[in-house]
């Protein structure tokens, strides 16, 4: 089997999948898609994913190539195909709670910080996009702090990393990038520190990716 991840260094969605791949110790080819240059809108990437987004996991097996998009779907497939070093608990309630926390980020926070709505708002009123992100991402992070605190162990759920942690770490990075005061979320920061001690999370970080630009070229 050959795995290739079409990714962008700072994409939170691609970051989640990198965490999953590294945690499961799966070798994969890193294929950068430069979102700043608009590569996602052109072939061949738009053929791989009609939504023109990253990540896309390319799976080549038994002479057939398949493409999986959307971080949750990819992580679920990895969990089913490679059950070793699991990222979902065995207990049914625990699995549901982990998915709940991940979806809190995936559906309840990230859409408010995506570039498309920000550009739409900015075109109508300068500065409105900043107010939008601060309001909705800030509210979402505050709610996530309460949800994680109600049942957290060393990590978001218990004392082993799960999919919920793969969603939390990139979201904290994004919150900082948009000027959210993350010091208001002590439980989330404690979990982030625990994740930072794990090699899989360090290898998945944006600065560790081959397409990460020099610091002076970032924006």
Tab-separated table of C-alpha atoms in Angstrom:
chain	number	residue	atom	x	y	z
A	1	UNK	CA	0.000	0.000	0.000
A	2	UNK	CA	1.128	3.513	-0.833
A	3	UNK	CA	-0.189	6.527	1.061
A	4	UNK	CA	0.237	10.108	-0.105
A	5	UNK	CA	-1.079	13.127	1.759
A	6	UNK	CA	-1.894	16.232	-0.257
A	7	UNK	CA	-1.409	18.897	2.365
A	8	UNK	CA	-0.625	22.505	3.155
A	9	UNK	CA	1.735	23.220	6.010
A	10	UNK	CA	-0.611	25.472	8.001
A	11	UNK	CA	-3.958	23.857	7.179
A	12	UNK	CA	-5.545	22.758	10.455
A	13	UNK	CA	-7.501	20.038	8.652
A	14	UNK	CA	-4.366	18.576	7.062
A	15	UNK	CA	-2.543	18.905	10.381
A	16	UNK	CA	-5.107	16.633	12.052
A	17	UNK	CA	-4.484	13.907	9.482
A	18	UNK	CA	-0.709	14.253	9.825
A	19	UNK	CA	-1.102	13.638	13.551
A	20	UNK	CA	-3.105	10.480	12.832
A	21	UNK	CA	-0.597	9.164	10.300
A	22	UNK	CA	2.382	9.805	12.553
A	23	UNK	CA	0.632	8.433	15.636
A	24	UNK	CA	-0.091	5.198	13.785
A	25	UNK	CA	3.502	5.194	12.481
A	26	UNK	CA	2.384	4.937	8.861
A	27	UNK	CA	4.871	5.967	6.169
A	28	UNK	CA	3.412	8.402	3.670
A	29	UNK	CA	4.472	10.706	0.878
A	30	UNK	CA	3.980	14.405	1.590
A	31	UNK	CA	2.563	16.237	-1.428
A	32	UNK	CA	2.352	20.010	-0.852
A	33	UNK	CA	-0.552	22.035	-2.250
A	34	UNK	CA	0.220	25.755	-2.124
A	35	UNK	CA	-3.044	27.359	-1.036
A	36	UNK	CA	-1.540	30.844	-1.218
A	37	UNK	CA	-0.746	30.313	-4.900
A	38	UNK	CA	-4.212	28.887	-5.605
A	39	UNK	CA	-3.010	25.403	-6.540
A	40	UNK	CA	-6.142	23.945	-4.970
A	41	UNK	CA	-8.285	25.471	-7.718
A	42	UNK	CA	-6.395	23.933	-10.631
A	43	UNK	CA	-5.928	20.426	-11.928
A	44	UNK	CA	-4.802	17.984	-10.775
A	45	UNK	CA	-5.909	18.899	-7.241
A	46	UNK	CA	-9.429	19.968	-8.174
A	47	UNK	CA	-9.817	16.537	-9.780
A	48	UNK	CA	-8.674	14.801	-6.610
A	49	UNK	CA	-11.124	16.850	-4.535
A	50	UNK	CA	-13.970	18.785	-6.218
A	51	UNK	CA	-14.277	20.883	-3.046
A	52	UNK	CA	-10.760	22.161	-3.812
A	53	UNK	CA	-9.566	21.762	-0.264
A	54	UNK	CA	-6.882	19.929	1.665
A	55	UNK	CA	-6.279	17.371	2.951
A	56	UNK	CA	-6.652	14.613	0.423
A	57	UNK	CA	-5.289	11.175	1.259
A	58	UNK	CA	-4.323	9.216	-1.839
A	59	UNK	CA	-4.463	5.473	-1.283
A	60	UNK	CA	-2.882	3.124	-3.827
A	61	UNK	CA	-3.578	-0.535	-3.187
A	62	UNK	CA	-3.958	-3.609	-5.413
A	63	UNK	CA	-3.434	-1.533	-8.521
A	64	UNK	CA	-6.194	0.933	-7.674
A	65	UNK	CA	-5.866	4.571	-6.614
A	66	UNK	CA	-8.511	6.180	-4.398
A	67	UNK	CA	-8.828	9.618	-2.891
A	68	UNK	CA	-10.276	10.459	0.502
A	69	UNK	CA	-11.065	14.025	1.536
A	70	UNK	CA	-12.289	15.604	4.804
A	71	UNK	CA	-10.181	15.083	7.922
A	72	UNK	CA	-12.824	13.224	9.912
A	73	UNK	CA	-13.474	10.723	7.136
A	74	UNK	CA	-9.746	10.156	6.656
A	75	UNK	CA	-9.093	9.628	10.361
A	76	UNK	CA	-12.052	7.253	10.634
A	77	UNK	CA	-10.706	5.243	7.683
A	78	UNK	CA	-7.224	5.121	9.216
A	79	UNK	CA	-8.752	3.889	12.467
A	80	UNK	CA	-10.629	1.087	10.711
A	81	UNK	CA	-7.840	0.107	8.313
A	82	UNK	CA	-4.992	0.379	10.840
A	83	UNK	CA	-6.486	-0.306	14.289
A	84	UNK	CA	-3.091	-0.485	16.012
A	85	UNK	CA	-2.286	2.532	18.173
A	86	UNK	CA	-5.968	3.551	18.251
A	87	UNK	CA	-7.231	7.110	18.319
A	88	UNK	CA	-10.747	6.158	19.359
A	89	UNK	CA	-11.565	4.468	22.695
A	90	UNK	CA	-13.254	1.079	22.770
A	91	UNK	CA	-16.095	2.071	25.080
A	92	UNK	CA	-19.128	3.282	23.155
A	93	UNK	CA	-19.803	6.347	25.279
A	94	UNK	CA	-16.129	7.308	25.253
A	95	UNK	CA	-15.996	7.028	21.452
A	96	UNK	CA	-19.055	9.241	21.161
A	97	UNK	CA	-17.558	11.834	23.521
A	98	UNK	CA	-14.307	11.932	21.554
A	99	UNK	CA	-16.224	12.411	18.306
A	100	UNK	CA	-18.336	15.088	19.984
A	101	UNK	CA	-15.258	17.077	21.005
A	102	UNK	CA	-13.727	16.725	17.545
A	103	UNK	CA	-16.950	17.866	15.886
A	104	UNK	CA	-17.137	20.791	18.291
A	105	UNK	CA	-13.990	22.035	16.541
A	106	UNK	CA	-14.767	20.715	13.065
A	107	UNK	CA	-18.323	22.027	12.785
A	108	UNK	CA	-18.623	24.558	15.591
A	109	UNK	CA	-15.404	26.591	15.396
A	110	UNK	CA	-13.325	26.129	12.263
A	111	UNK	CA	-15.963	27.277	9.714
A	112	UNK	CA	-15.939	30.714	11.332
A	113	UNK	CA	-12.197	31.166	10.734
A	114	UNK	CA	-11.976	29.824	7.188
A	115	UNK	CA	-10.609	32.195	4.572
A	116	UNK	CA	-13.686	32.169	2.305
A	117	UNK	CA	-16.130	33.782	4.800
A	118	UNK	CA	-13.406	36.154	5.962
A	119	UNK	CA	-12.807	37.372	2.413
A	120	UNK	CA	-16.554	37.723	1.827
A	121	UNK	CA	-16.958	39.829	4.973
A	122	UNK	CA	-13.869	41.937	4.329
A	123	UNK	CA	-15.128	42.808	0.846
A	124	UNK	CA	-18.271	44.274	2.410
A	125	UNK	CA	-16.765	46.093	5.360
A	126	UNK	CA	-13.095	46.384	6.265
A	127	UNK	CA	-12.409	44.910	9.681
A	128	UNK	CA	-15.698	43.031	9.883
A	129	UNK	CA	-13.865	39.742	9.308
A	130	UNK	CA	-11.763	40.314	12.441
A	131	UNK	CA	-14.804	41.003	14.582
A	132	UNK	CA	-16.481	37.891	13.148
A	133	UNK	CA	-13.549	35.618	14.003
A	134	UNK	CA	-13.069	37.028	17.493
A	135	UNK	CA	-16.743	36.670	18.334
A	136	UNK	CA	-17.454	33.172	17.038
A	137	UNK	CA	-14.069	31.511	17.478
A	138	UNK	CA	-13.756	33.023	20.948
A	139	UNK	CA	-17.195	31.786	21.959
A	140	UNK	CA	-16.491	28.354	20.500
A	141	UNK	CA	-13.173	28.007	22.304
A	142	UNK	CA	-14.768	28.991	25.613
A	143	UNK	CA	-17.417	26.316	25.136
A	144	UNK	CA	-14.751	23.766	24.165
A	145	UNK	CA	-12.866	24.530	27.384
A	146	UNK	CA	-15.963	23.653	29.393
A	147	UNK	CA	-16.704	20.524	27.349
A	148	UNK	CA	-13.158	19.153	27.611
A	149	UNK	CA	-12.837	19.972	31.311
A	150	UNK	CA	-15.910	17.853	32.009
A	151	UNK	CA	-14.147	14.496	31.680
A	152	UNK	CA	-10.549	15.259	30.688
A	153	UNK	CA	-7.630	13.220	31.901
A	154	UNK	CA	-4.120	13.925	30.746
A	155	UNK	CA	-5.640	14.392	27.307
A	156	UNK	CA	-9.067	15.494	26.106
A	157	UNK	CA	-10.479	12.113	27.072
A	158	UNK	CA	-8.579	9.984	29.530
A	159	UNK	CA	-4.841	9.415	29.548
A	160	UNK	CA	-4.216	8.442	25.925
A	161	UNK	CA	-4.374	10.711	22.870
A	162	UNK	CA	-7.466	10.507	20.700
A	163	UNK	CA	-8.966	12.134	17.641
A	164	UNK	CA	-10.174	14.924	19.942
A	165	UNK	CA	-6.570	15.910	20.660
A	166	UNK	CA	-5.757	15.843	16.941
A	167	UNK	CA	-8.460	18.486	16.509
A	168	UNK	CA	-7.625	20.526	19.595
A	169	UNK	CA	-3.939	21.215	18.942
A	170	UNK	CA	-4.361	22.791	15.475
A	171	UNK	CA	-7.347	24.777	16.733
A	172	UNK	CA	-5.318	26.362	19.519
A	173	UNK	CA	-2.704	27.337	16.934
A	174	UNK	CA	-5.432	28.924	14.825
A	175	UNK	CA	-6.923	30.752	17.802
A	176	UNK	CA	-3.554	32.308	18.617
A	177	UNK	CA	-3.075	33.285	15.000
A	178	UNK	CA	-6.333	35.225	15.081
A	179	UNK	CA	-5.513	36.973	18.337
A	180	UNK	CA	-7.743	34.969	20.687
A	181	UNK	CA	-6.569	35.044	24.319
A	182	UNK	CA	-5.979	31.327	24.878
A	183	UNK	CA	-4.800	31.883	28.457
A	184	UNK	CA	-8.496	31.836	29.310
A	185	UNK	CA	-8.566	28.088	28.525
A	186	UNK	CA	-6.367	26.344	31.142
A	187	UNK	CA	-7.654	22.822	30.465
A	188	UNK	CA	-7.025	23.104	26.744
A	189	UNK	CA	-3.517	24.454	27.341
A	190	UNK	CA	-2.729	21.633	29.762
A	191	UNK	CA	-3.802	19.053	27.180
A	192	UNK	CA	-1.782	20.856	24.506
A	193	UNK	CA	1.342	20.595	26.665
A	194	UNK	CA	0.786	16.857	27.095
A	195	UNK	CA	0.423	16.448	23.336
A	196	UNK	CA	3.612	18.429	22.710
A	197	UNK	CA	5.568	15.735	24.543
A	198	UNK	CA	4.598	13.141	21.930
A	199	UNK	CA	6.825	12.734	18.835
A	200	UNK	CA	3.832	12.200	16.546
A	201	UNK	CA	2.434	15.622	17.391
A	202	UNK	CA	5.834	17.288	17.006
A	203	UNK	CA	6.379	15.726	13.572
A	204	UNK	CA	2.928	16.871	12.432
A	205	UNK	CA	3.409	20.524	13.446
A	206	UNK	CA	3.357	23.192	10.700
A	207	UNK	CA	6.980	24.276	11.157
A	208	UNK	CA	8.131	20.680	10.618
A	209	UNK	CA	6.560	20.392	7.148
A	210	UNK	CA	8.686	20.582	3.990
A	211	UNK	CA	6.509	23.322	2.474
A	212	UNK	CA	6.684	25.628	5.506
A	213	UNK	CA	8.109	28.980	4.339
A	214	UNK	CA	10.781	30.876	6.271
A	215	UNK	CA	9.288	32.824	9.209
A	216	UNK	CA	9.750	36.179	7.497
A	217	UNK	CA	7.584	35.055	4.580
A	218	UNK	CA	4.614	33.957	6.670
A	219	UNK	CA	1.391	35.868	7.023
